[in-house]
Coordinates of C-alpha atoms and ligand atoms in Angstrom, one line a residue:
M1 CA 69.2 69.0 110.3
A2 CA 68.8 66.9 113.6
E3 CA 70.2 64.1 113.9
R4 CA 67.3 61.4 115.1
V5 CA 67.5 57.5 115.1
A6 CA 64.9 55.4 114.6
I7 CA 63.4 52.4 116.7
D8 CA 62.5 50.0 113.9
P9 CA 58.8 49.2 115.0
T10 CA 58.8 45.5 113.4
A11 CA 61.8 44.8 116.0
C12 CA 59.8 45.6 118.9
P13 CA 58.2 43.0 120.8
A14 CA 55.5 44.2 121.1
W15 CA 54.7 44.3 117.4
S16 CA 55.5 40.3 117.0
T17 CA 52.8 39.5 119.3
L18 CA 50.3 42.0 116.9
R19 CA 51.2 39.7 114.3
R20 CA 50.0 36.7 116.1
E21 CA 47.1 38.3 117.7
A22 CA 46.0 39.2 113.9
H23 CA 46.2 35.8 113.0
R24 CA 44.0 34.9 116.6
M25 CA 41.9 37.9 115.3
R26 CA 40.9 36.4 111.8
D27 CA 39.3 33.6 113.5
E28 CA 37.0 36.5 115.4
S29 CA 34.2 38.3 114.0
I30 CA 32.5 41.7 115.7
R31 CA 30.0 40.0 116.4
S32 CA 31.1 37.6 119.3
L33 CA 33.3 40.2 120.7
L34 CA 30.6 42.8 121.1
R35 CA 29.1 40.2 123.2
S36 CA 32.3 40.8 126.0
D37 CA 32.3 44.4 127.7
R38 CA 33.6 46.8 125.5
E39 CA 33.4 49.6 128.2
F40 CA 36.7 50.1 127.8
L41 CA 37.0 50.4 123.7
R42 CA 34.9 53.6 125.2
I43 CA 36.3 57.4 125.9
N44 CA 35.3 60.5 127.0
A45 CA 36.3 63.6 126.1
A46 CA 35.9 67.1 125.0
E47 CA 32.5 66.6 125.3
M48 CA 32.6 63.8 122.9
S49 CA 32.4 60.5 123.5
F50 CA 35.1 58.4 120.9
D51 CA 33.5 54.4 120.6
F52 CA 36.0 52.1 119.3
S53 CA 34.2 49.0 120.6
R54 CA 32.7 47.8 116.8
Q55 CA 36.5 47.9 116.1
R56 CA 38.2 43.8 115.3
L57 CA 39.8 44.6 118.1
D58 CA 40.2 42.8 121.8
S59 CA 41.8 43.7 125.2
A60 CA 44.7 41.3 124.6
V61 CA 45.9 43.5 121.0
L62 CA 45.1 46.9 123.2
E63 CA 47.4 45.8 125.0
S64 CA 49.4 45.0 122.8
L65 CA 49.2 48.0 120.8
I66 CA 49.5 50.1 124.1
A67 CA 53.0 48.2 124.5
L68 CA 54.2 49.0 120.8
A69 CA 53.2 52.6 121.7
E70 CA 55.3 52.1 124.3
Q71 CA 57.9 50.7 122.6
T72 CA 58.3 53.3 120.2
G73 CA 58.2 56.0 122.4
V74 CA 55.3 57.5 121.9
R75 CA 54.6 58.8 125.1
Q76 CA 58.0 60.8 124.1
A77 CA 57.2 61.7 121.0
I78 CA 53.9 63.8 122.7
D79 CA 55.9 65.0 125.4
A80 CA 58.5 66.1 122.6
M81 CA 55.6 68.0 120.6
F82 CA 54.4 70.2 123.4
A83 CA 58.3 70.8 124.6
G84 CA 58.0 72.5 121.1
T85 CA 61.0 70.4 120.1
R86 CA 62.2 70.1 116.8
V87 CA 60.1 66.8 116.0
N88 CA 60.1 67.9 112.3
S89 CA 63.5 66.7 111.8
T90 CA 63.4 67.4 107.6
E91 CA 62.9 70.9 108.1
G92 CA 64.7 71.4 111.5
R93 CA 61.4 72.6 112.8
A94 CA 58.9 72.1 115.9
A95 CA 55.5 71.6 115.3
L96 CA 53.5 73.5 118.2
H97 CA 50.0 74.1 116.8
V98 CA 48.7 73.3 120.4
A99 CA 50.0 76.9 121.5
L100 CA 47.9 78.6 118.9
R101 CA 45.0 77.1 120.8
G102 CA 46.7 78.3 124.4
R103 CA 45.3 80.5 127.1
P104 CA 46.7 83.0 129.4
G105 CA 49.1 81.3 131.4
D106 CA 49.7 78.4 129.2
S107 CA 53.6 78.2 128.6
F108 CA 54.9 77.2 124.9
T109 CA 58.6 77.5 124.1
V110 CA 60.0 77.0 121.3
D111 CA 64.6 76.9 122.0
G112 CA 63.6 78.3 125.2
D113 CA 62.0 81.0 124.0
D114 CA 58.0 81.9 124.8
V115 CA 55.7 81.7 121.4
F116 CA 52.6 82.1 123.2
G117 CA 52.6 85.8 123.6
A118 CA 52.8 86.7 120.2
V119 CA 50.4 83.8 119.8
D120 CA 48.1 85.8 121.6
N121 CA 48.6 89.2 120.0
V122 CA 47.9 88.2 117.1
V123 CA 44.7 86.3 117.7
G124 CA 43.8 89.5 119.1
R125 CA 44.8 91.9 116.4
M126 CA 42.5 89.7 114.1
E127 CA 39.5 90.2 116.2
V128 CA 40.1 94.2 116.3
F129 CA 40.1 93.4 112.1
A130 CA 37.5 90.9 112.1
D131 CA 35.1 93.6 114.6
S132 CA 35.7 95.8 112.8
V133 CA 34.9 94.5 109.4
R134 CA 31.5 92.7 111.2
S135 CA 30.6 96.1 112.4
G136 CA 31.0 97.8 109.2
A137 CA 33.9 100.2 110.6
H138 CA 36.2 98.8 108.1
R139 CA 35.3 99.4 104.8
G140 CA 35.8 99.3 101.4
A141 CA 37.4 102.1 99.4
T142 CA 34.2 104.0 98.0
G143 CA 32.7 103.2 101.8
E144 CA 30.8 100.3 101.0
R145 CA 30.2 97.7 103.8
I146 CA 32.0 94.4 103.2
T147 CA 29.4 91.7 102.1
D148 CA 31.5 89.3 100.6
V149 CA 35.0 87.4 102.1
V150 CA 37.6 85.4 99.2
N151 CA 39.5 83.6 100.9
I152 CA 42.3 82.7 98.2
G153 CA 44.6 79.8 99.2
I154 CA 45.1 76.5 98.5
G155 CA 46.0 73.0 101.1
G156 CA 46.4 73.6 104.2
S157 CA 45.6 77.8 103.6
D158 CA 41.9 75.6 101.9
L159 CA 40.7 73.0 102.9
G160 CA 40.5 74.3 106.9
P161 CA 38.7 77.1 106.0
A162 CA 36.5 76.2 103.4
M163 CA 35.4 72.6 106.0
A164 CA 35.1 75.0 109.0
Y165 CA 32.9 77.7 107.3
Q166 CA 30.4 74.5 105.7
A167 CA 30.6 73.2 109.0
L168 CA 30.3 76.4 111.0
R169 CA 27.1 77.7 109.0
A170 CA 24.9 77.9 111.5
Y171 CA 26.7 80.7 113.0
R172 CA 27.8 82.7 110.4
D173 CA 26.6 86.4 110.4
P174 CA 24.3 86.6 107.2
N175 CA 25.8 90.2 105.9
I176 CA 28.7 88.2 105.1
T177 CA 29.2 85.4 102.5
C178 CA 32.5 83.7 102.5
H179 CA 34.0 82.6 99.1
F180 CA 37.0 80.0 98.4
V181 CA 39.0 80.3 96.0
S182 CA 42.0 77.5 95.7
N183 CA 42.6 76.4 91.9
V184 CA 44.6 77.9 89.5
D185 CA 42.0 76.8 87.4
P186 CA 40.9 80.4 86.1
A187 CA 37.1 79.3 86.4
D188 CA 37.5 78.9 90.2
I189 CA 38.3 82.7 90.3
V190 CA 36.4 83.7 87.5
D191 CA 33.3 82.0 88.8
V192 CA 33.7 83.2 92.4
L193 CA 34.0 87.1 91.0
S194 CA 31.2 86.7 89.1
H195 CA 29.2 86.8 92.4
V196 CA 30.8 89.1 94.0
T197 CA 31.1 92.7 93.5
P198 CA 34.2 94.9 94.0
E199 CA 33.3 97.4 96.7
K200 CA 32.2 95.4 98.9
T201 CA 34.6 92.5 98.5
L202 CA 37.4 91.7 100.8
F203 CA 39.9 89.2 99.9
I204 CA 42.0 87.2 102.4
I205 CA 45.3 86.1 100.6
A206 CA 46.0 83.1 102.7
S207 CA 49.2 81.4 102.0
K208 CA 52.0 80.2 104.8
T209 CA 55.4 80.6 102.3
F210 CA 53.2 83.4 100.0
T211 CA 54.9 81.6 97.1
T212 CA 52.6 78.6 96.5
A213 CA 52.2 79.4 93.0
E214 CA 48.2 79.0 92.4
T215 CA 47.8 81.1 95.4
M216 CA 49.9 83.8 93.9
I217 CA 48.4 83.9 90.8
N218 CA 44.8 84.2 91.6
A219 CA 46.1 87.0 94.1
E220 CA 47.1 88.7 91.2
Y221 CA 44.3 88.1 88.8
A222 CA 42.3 89.5 92.6
R223 CA 44.7 92.6 92.8
T224 CA 44.2 93.5 89.1
W225 CA 40.4 93.3 89.1
I226 CA 40.1 95.3 92.6
V227 CA 42.2 98.2 90.6
D228 CA 40.4 98.1 87.4
H229 CA 37.8 98.6 89.1
L230 CA 38.2 101.0 92.2
G231 CA 42.1 102.2 91.1
G232 CA 45.6 101.8 92.8
S233 CA 45.0 103.6 96.2
S234 CA 42.0 100.7 96.9
V235 CA 43.9 97.7 97.4
G236 CA 44.7 98.4 101.4
A237 CA 40.7 98.3 101.9
H238 CA 39.9 95.5 99.8
F239 CA 43.2 92.6 100.9
A240 CA 44.4 91.3 103.8
A241 CA 46.9 88.6 103.8
V242 CA 47.8 86.0 106.5
S243 CA 51.3 84.4 106.5
T244 CA 54.7 84.0 108.0
A245 CA 56.4 85.6 105.1
E246 CA 55.0 89.1 106.5
Q247 CA 57.5 90.5 104.3
L248 CA 56.6 89.0 101.0
A249 CA 52.9 90.1 102.0
D250 CA 54.0 93.5 102.5
D251 CA 55.6 93.5 98.9
F252 CA 52.3 92.5 97.7
G253 CA 50.8 96.0 98.4
I254 CA 49.3 95.2 101.6
E255 CA 49.2 97.4 104.3
Q256 CA 50.7 96.1 107.5
Q257 CA 47.2 96.2 109.8
N258 CA 46.0 93.9 107.4
V259 CA 48.9 91.2 107.6
F260 CA 48.2 88.3 110.6
G261 CA 51.4 86.5 110.7
F262 CA 52.3 82.6 111.9
W263 CA 55.2 81.0 112.4
D264 CA 57.5 78.3 110.7
W265 CA 56.1 76.0 113.9
V266 CA 52.3 75.4 112.5
G267 CA 52.2 73.0 109.5
G268 CA 49.9 73.9 106.6
R269 CA 47.8 71.3 107.1
Y270 CA 47.3 72.2 111.1
S271 CA 47.3 75.6 110.5
L272 CA 43.2 76.3 110.7
T273 CA 43.8 77.9 114.0
S274 CA 46.5 79.9 113.6
A275 CA 45.5 83.2 111.2
V276 CA 44.6 81.0 108.5
G277 CA 41.2 81.1 110.4
L278 CA 40.9 85.0 109.9
S279 CA 37.5 84.4 107.2
T280 CA 36.3 81.5 109.2
M281 CA 36.7 84.4 112.6
L282 CA 35.6 86.7 110.0
A283 CA 32.7 84.6 108.9
I284 CA 31.4 83.3 113.0
G285 CA 32.4 86.3 114.9
P286 CA 35.7 86.2 117.2
L287 CA 33.5 84.1 120.4
H288 CA 32.5 81.6 118.7
F289 CA 36.4 81.1 116.8
R290 CA 37.5 81.1 120.2
E291 CA 35.1 77.9 121.6
L292 CA 36.8 76.0 118.5
L293 CA 40.4 76.9 120.5
D294 CA 39.2 75.8 123.2
G295 CA 37.5 72.7 121.7
A296 CA 40.9 71.9 120.6
R297 CA 42.4 73.3 123.3
A298 CA 40.6 70.8 125.6
I299 CA 41.3 67.4 123.4
D300 CA 45.0 68.6 123.3
I301 CA 45.1 68.9 126.9
H302 CA 43.6 65.2 127.0
F303 CA 46.1 64.5 124.4
R304 CA 48.6 65.8 126.3
D305 CA 48.0 64.4 130.4
T306 CA 45.7 61.2 129.7
T307 CA 47.7 57.6 129.9
L308 CA 47.9 56.1 127.1
P309 CA 45.1 53.3 127.5
D310 CA 42.5 56.7 128.2
N311 CA 43.7 58.2 125.8
A312 CA 41.2 59.5 123.1
P313 CA 43.9 60.2 119.6
V314 CA 45.9 57.5 121.8
L315 CA 43.1 54.9 120.8
M316 CA 42.5 56.4 117.4
G317 CA 45.8 56.2 115.9
L318 CA 47.0 52.6 117.2
C319 CA 43.7 51.3 115.8
A320 CA 44.5 53.3 112.1
V321 CA 48.3 51.1 113.3
W322 CA 46.0 47.6 113.9
N323 CA 43.6 47.6 110.9
R324 CA 46.9 49.4 108.5
N325 CA 49.5 47.3 109.5
F326 CA 48.0 43.6 111.5
L327 CA 44.7 43.6 108.9
Q328 CA 46.2 45.3 106.7
M329 CA 43.1 47.4 105.2
S330 CA 44.8 50.1 103.0
T331 CA 42.4 52.4 103.1
S332 CA 39.4 54.1 105.8
A333 CA 36.7 56.0 105.2
V334 CA 35.6 59.3 106.7
L335 CA 31.4 59.1 107.0
P336 CA 30.4 62.1 108.8
Y337 CA 26.7 61.8 109.1
S338 CA 25.9 65.6 108.8
R339 CA 25.9 67.6 105.7
D340 CA 27.6 70.1 107.2
L341 CA 30.8 68.3 107.3
A342 CA 30.6 67.7 103.9
Q343 CA 34.1 68.8 103.5
L344 CA 35.8 67.0 106.1
P345 CA 36.8 64.1 104.6
A346 CA 38.8 66.1 102.0
Y347 CA 40.3 68.0 105.2
L348 CA 41.1 65.2 106.2
Q349 CA 43.2 63.2 103.3
Q350 CA 45.0 66.1 103.1
L351 CA 46.0 66.2 107.6
S352 CA 46.5 62.4 106.9
M353 CA 47.8 61.7 104.0
E354 CA 50.2 64.7 103.5
S355 CA 51.0 63.8 107.4
N356 CA 51.4 59.9 106.9
G357 CA 52.1 59.7 102.9
K358 CA 55.8 58.2 103.2
S359 CA 58.2 55.7 102.8
V360 CA 60.8 56.3 104.4
R361 CA 61.7 57.1 109.0
I362 CA 63.2 60.2 110.5
D363 CA 66.6 58.8 109.9
G364 CA 65.7 57.9 106.7
S365 CA 66.0 54.5 106.1
P366 CA 62.8 53.3 104.6
V367 CA 60.7 51.5 105.6
T368 CA 59.9 47.7 105.5
Y369 CA 55.9 48.2 106.8
D370 CA 52.6 50.1 105.5
T371 CA 52.4 53.5 106.2
G372 CA 49.7 56.2 105.9
A373 CA 46.6 54.6 104.5
I374 CA 44.3 56.2 102.0
Y375 CA 41.5 58.3 103.4
W376 CA 38.3 58.8 101.1
G377 CA 34.4 59.4 102.2
E378 CA 31.1 61.4 102.0
P379 CA 28.2 62.5 104.3
G380 CA 25.7 59.6 105.0
T381 CA 23.1 59.4 103.7
N382 CA 24.3 60.3 100.6
G383 CA 27.3 57.7 100.5
Q384 CA 24.7 54.6 102.0
H385 CA 23.7 55.3 97.8
S386 CA 26.5 55.2 96.3
F387 CA 29.4 53.5 98.0
F388 CA 28.5 51.7 100.8
Q389 CA 27.2 48.9 98.3
L390 CA 31.3 48.2 98.2
L391 CA 31.9 48.7 102.5
H392 CA 29.1 46.5 102.6
Q393 CA 29.8 43.0 100.1
G394 CA 32.7 44.3 98.2
T395 CA 36.1 42.2 98.5
D396 CA 38.0 44.9 100.5
D397 CA 37.8 45.2 104.0
V398 CA 37.6 48.8 104.5
C399 CA 37.5 50.3 107.9
S400 CA 35.5 53.5 108.6
D401 CA 35.0 56.2 110.9
I402 CA 30.8 57.1 111.7
I403 CA 30.8 60.6 112.8
L404 CA 27.5 62.7 114.6
A405 CA 25.9 64.6 116.7
A406 CA 23.0 63.6 118.8
R407 CA 20.9 66.8 118.3
P408 CA 20.8 69.1 115.4
T409 CA 21.7 72.4 114.7
S410 CA 19.4 74.7 117.2
S411 CA 19.4 77.4 115.1
D412 CA 17.3 74.7 112.1
R413 CA 14.5 74.6 114.9
Q414 CA 13.2 78.2 113.7
F415 CA 12.4 75.8 110.1
G416 CA 10.0 74.0 111.6
G417 CA 8.7 70.8 114.2
Q418 CA 10.6 68.6 111.4
I419 CA 13.5 69.4 111.8
D420 CA 14.4 67.6 115.3
D421 CA 12.1 64.1 113.3
Q422 CA 14.7 64.4 110.2
H423 CA 17.5 64.1 112.7
D424 CA 16.1 61.4 114.2
V425 CA 16.2 59.7 110.7
L426 CA 20.3 60.6 110.7
V427 CA 21.6 59.4 113.6
A428 CA 19.3 56.0 113.1
H429 CA 21.0 55.6 109.9
A430 CA 24.2 56.2 111.7
L431 CA 23.8 53.9 114.2
A432 CA 22.7 51.3 111.4
Q433 CA 25.5 51.6 109.4
A434 CA 27.5 51.1 112.2
S435 CA 25.6 48.0 112.9
V436 CA 25.0 46.7 109.6
L437 CA 28.9 46.7 108.9
S438 CA 30.5 45.5 111.5
V439 CA 28.2 43.1 113.0
G440 CA 26.5 42.0 109.4
L441 CA 24.3 39.8 108.7
T442 CA 24.7 35.4 109.0
R443 CA 23.4 33.5 106.5
E444 CA 20.4 31.5 109.3
E445 CA 19.2 34.9 110.0
V446 CA 18.5 35.5 106.1
A447 CA 17.0 32.9 105.8
A448 CA 15.5 33.1 108.5
A449 CA 13.7 35.8 107.3
G450 CA 11.8 33.8 104.2
V451 CA 14.5 35.0 102.0
S452 CA 14.2 32.3 98.8
E453 CA 17.3 29.8 98.8
A454 CA 18.5 31.2 95.6
L455 CA 18.6 34.7 97.3
V456 CA 20.3 34.0 100.2
P457 CA 23.7 34.8 99.4
H458 CA 23.3 37.5 98.1
K459 CA 21.5 39.0 101.2
V460 CA 24.3 38.2 104.0
M461 CA 26.2 41.1 104.9
P462 CA 29.9 39.9 106.1
G463 CA 30.4 42.6 108.9
N464 CA 33.6 42.4 110.4
R465 CA 34.6 46.4 109.0
P466 CA 35.4 47.6 112.1
V467 CA 34.3 50.7 112.5
S468 CA 34.9 53.8 115.1
V469 CA 31.6 56.2 116.2
I470 CA 32.4 59.2 117.0
M471 CA 29.8 61.3 118.6
M472 CA 29.2 65.1 119.7
D473 CA 26.2 66.3 121.7
Q474 CA 25.8 69.0 118.7
L475 CA 27.7 70.9 115.9
T476 CA 29.1 73.7 117.5
P477 CA 32.5 75.0 117.1
F478 CA 34.2 74.0 120.3
S479 CA 33.2 70.3 118.8
L480 CA 34.1 71.5 115.9
G481 CA 37.5 71.8 117.6
A482 CA 37.9 68.9 119.5
L483 CA 37.5 66.6 116.8
L484 CA 39.9 68.7 114.3
A485 CA 42.2 68.1 117.3
A486 CA 41.9 64.4 117.9
Y487 CA 42.0 63.8 114.2
E488 CA 45.2 65.8 114.7
H489 CA 46.8 63.9 117.5
S490 CA 45.5 60.1 115.7
V491 CA 47.9 60.7 112.8
F492 CA 50.8 61.6 114.8
V493 CA 50.1 59.0 117.2
Q494 CA 50.6 56.6 114.1
A495 CA 53.3 58.7 113.0
A496 CA 55.0 58.2 116.2
V497 CA 54.8 54.5 116.1
W498 CA 56.2 54.3 111.8
Q499 CA 59.1 56.6 112.9
I500 CA 58.2 58.9 110.0
N501 CA 58.0 62.7 110.0
P502 CA 54.0 63.9 109.7
F503 CA 55.6 67.5 109.0
D504 CA 56.7 67.4 105.8
Q505 CA 56.0 67.3 102.3
W506 CA 59.3 66.6 100.4
G507 CA 56.9 64.3 97.7
V508 CA 54.7 67.9 96.7
E509 CA 57.7 69.7 96.3
L510 CA 59.0 67.6 93.3
G511 CA 55.6 68.6 91.2
K512 CA 55.7 72.1 91.9
K513 CA 59.0 72.3 89.9
V514 CA 58.8 70.5 87.2
A515 CA 55.1 72.2 86.7
S516 CA 57.0 75.7 86.4
G517 CA 59.5 74.4 83.5
I518 CA 57.1 73.4 81.7
V519 CA 54.7 76.4 82.1
D520 CA 58.4 77.7 80.5
D521 CA 58.5 75.8 77.5
I522 CA 54.6 76.5 76.8
H523 CA 55.2 79.5 76.6
Q524 CA 58.0 79.7 75.0
R525 CA 56.7 76.5 72.5
Q526 CA 59.2 74.2 73.4
V527 CA 58.4 70.9 73.0
D528 CA 61.6 68.7 73.4
D529 CA 63.2 70.3 76.7
P530 CA 65.6 68.0 77.9
E531 CA 65.0 68.0 81.2
L532 CA 61.2 66.2 80.4
D533 CA 60.6 62.3 80.1
P534 CA 59.4 61.2 76.5
A535 CA 55.8 60.9 77.1
T536 CA 55.6 64.6 78.7
R537 CA 57.3 66.2 75.2
A538 CA 54.6 64.2 73.4
S539 CA 51.9 66.1 75.6
L540 CA 53.4 69.0 75.6
A541 CA 53.7 68.7 71.8
A542 CA 50.2 67.2 71.5
L543 CA 48.7 70.6 73.2
L544 CA 50.5 73.1 71.2
V545 CA 49.2 70.8 68.3
R546 CA 45.8 71.4 69.9
R547 CA 46.1 75.0 70.4
D548 CA 47.1 75.7 67.2
Q549 CA 43.8 74.7 65.1
P550 CA 40.9 77.2 64.4
R551 CA 38.1 76.8 67.2
S552 CA 35.4 75.1 66.1
Ligands
F6P1 O1 50.3 71.0 98.8 C1 51.7 71.1 99.6 C2 51.5 72.4 100.1 O2 52.8 72.3 100.9 C3 50.7 72.1 101.5 O3 51.7 71.6 102.8 C4 50.1 73.4 102.3 O4 49.0 73.2 103.1 C5 50.0 74.5 100.6 O5 51.0 73.2 99.6 C6 50.0 75.5 100.4 O6 51.1 75.9 100.8 P1 51.3 77.4 101.3 O7 49.6 77.8 102.4 O8 52.4 78.0 101.9 O9 50.3 78.8 100.1

């Protein structure tokens, strides 16, 4: 493991300044801040606008946040990531997902070796495969066209493809339906298989390691299902794989030309723009997939080349640090005003929480400050009718990202003239919530509206909840790519300030190991496994007793 010495961000001069600034900001309101010029908090990049003007900070705070970024080496960290340095120090790996979005002529290296040629080669092979499935050249074993694609994967091998499939609904080929199986709960695969026919179904086994228990169990189930229906020789026509472990995919029985590789320098939660996006490419076609990559690339270049104060992902990350460490907010809501982005909060949960849910710095020393916030959310306007009440008047301060598209998806217009009007209502709600959350409503304003004295306190909106508004022109492959890359880099900036490694996930590993021991215990009916704690042994015994009882 490469030796890296961590800086203690709390020992940086800017940290102390920010503490004082936070004290000053306690008496400030976003409402009053908005009376001054906030243009410096609005950034345009990759055809999107990132509006941080409703954050509870002013130019002095931003200056100190930039100073903190400089003092913790954010610029050097960005440069190191783009240079292919092994920034994932605990696993000895680079984190070069930006190379996945490269264009011929771009150069990306790891240990001096150019990696872009290999990336380009895989994208080219994916395109050929996607075209052949979409055109009907690649058919099932009985000669039927492929109409259903089932992506079997979990975590980063599922959340990105599933989210993108829904987000890019308007770009899908109507002749191909994608399904996503992730949970080891048999209900997941059984439900999907009950809606597809073996002759017309292509399975993509997506797993970086090709060893993840949930994925491999589901993959075996699917293979048995195909073999039972179509015979052993049909596996080749009905399976493709996406993995860094190409040999394991081969051993599973997947034909070499249907195996699409990627590399250990692509983290699972950063992998949608790798071959993990194969289902997305099958659904929306190679050209639109290219646009997704181009959107991500536009933000990558902006992130790499723009000075810190004008850099959208840097400001996103620094706002997150400010809200977390100085305004003491432990959760952050993701509120896409787009039904098609319904799965974005779940995607960002993995991206952010698996990356920055860490308590030790890169050199193993414990952090003495808060790190990654809890991310959660739902699309608006639905969320307004469930949890928004707490956001508005609850006792916890929650910061939010409101994401919206200025225009509705073009293809929806073919269903009639009301689409634009309906979209107007949607975006009006987005802007209204951004206003009410941040500006609120004072006692005087409530009283002035003629509200009875007894009701006034109930109708006061404290406001002062920080909101970032991210606006795209339309939800397209390009804007989705840009949005996701902005979040990836924001997560990276936070990690750089906190001096943690956002690219490992050791916390997840122990659970996998313990679960595999319990599976053995269940099979062997062993209730006194000394490896287990007493409560787990008792639960296991209770479970086996229940199973022994006759079914009612
Ligand atoms: O949940 C832990 C994790 O390791 C994630 O980081 C990863 O995205 C997921 O499991 C799936 O891993 P794989 O793609 O190797 O099956």
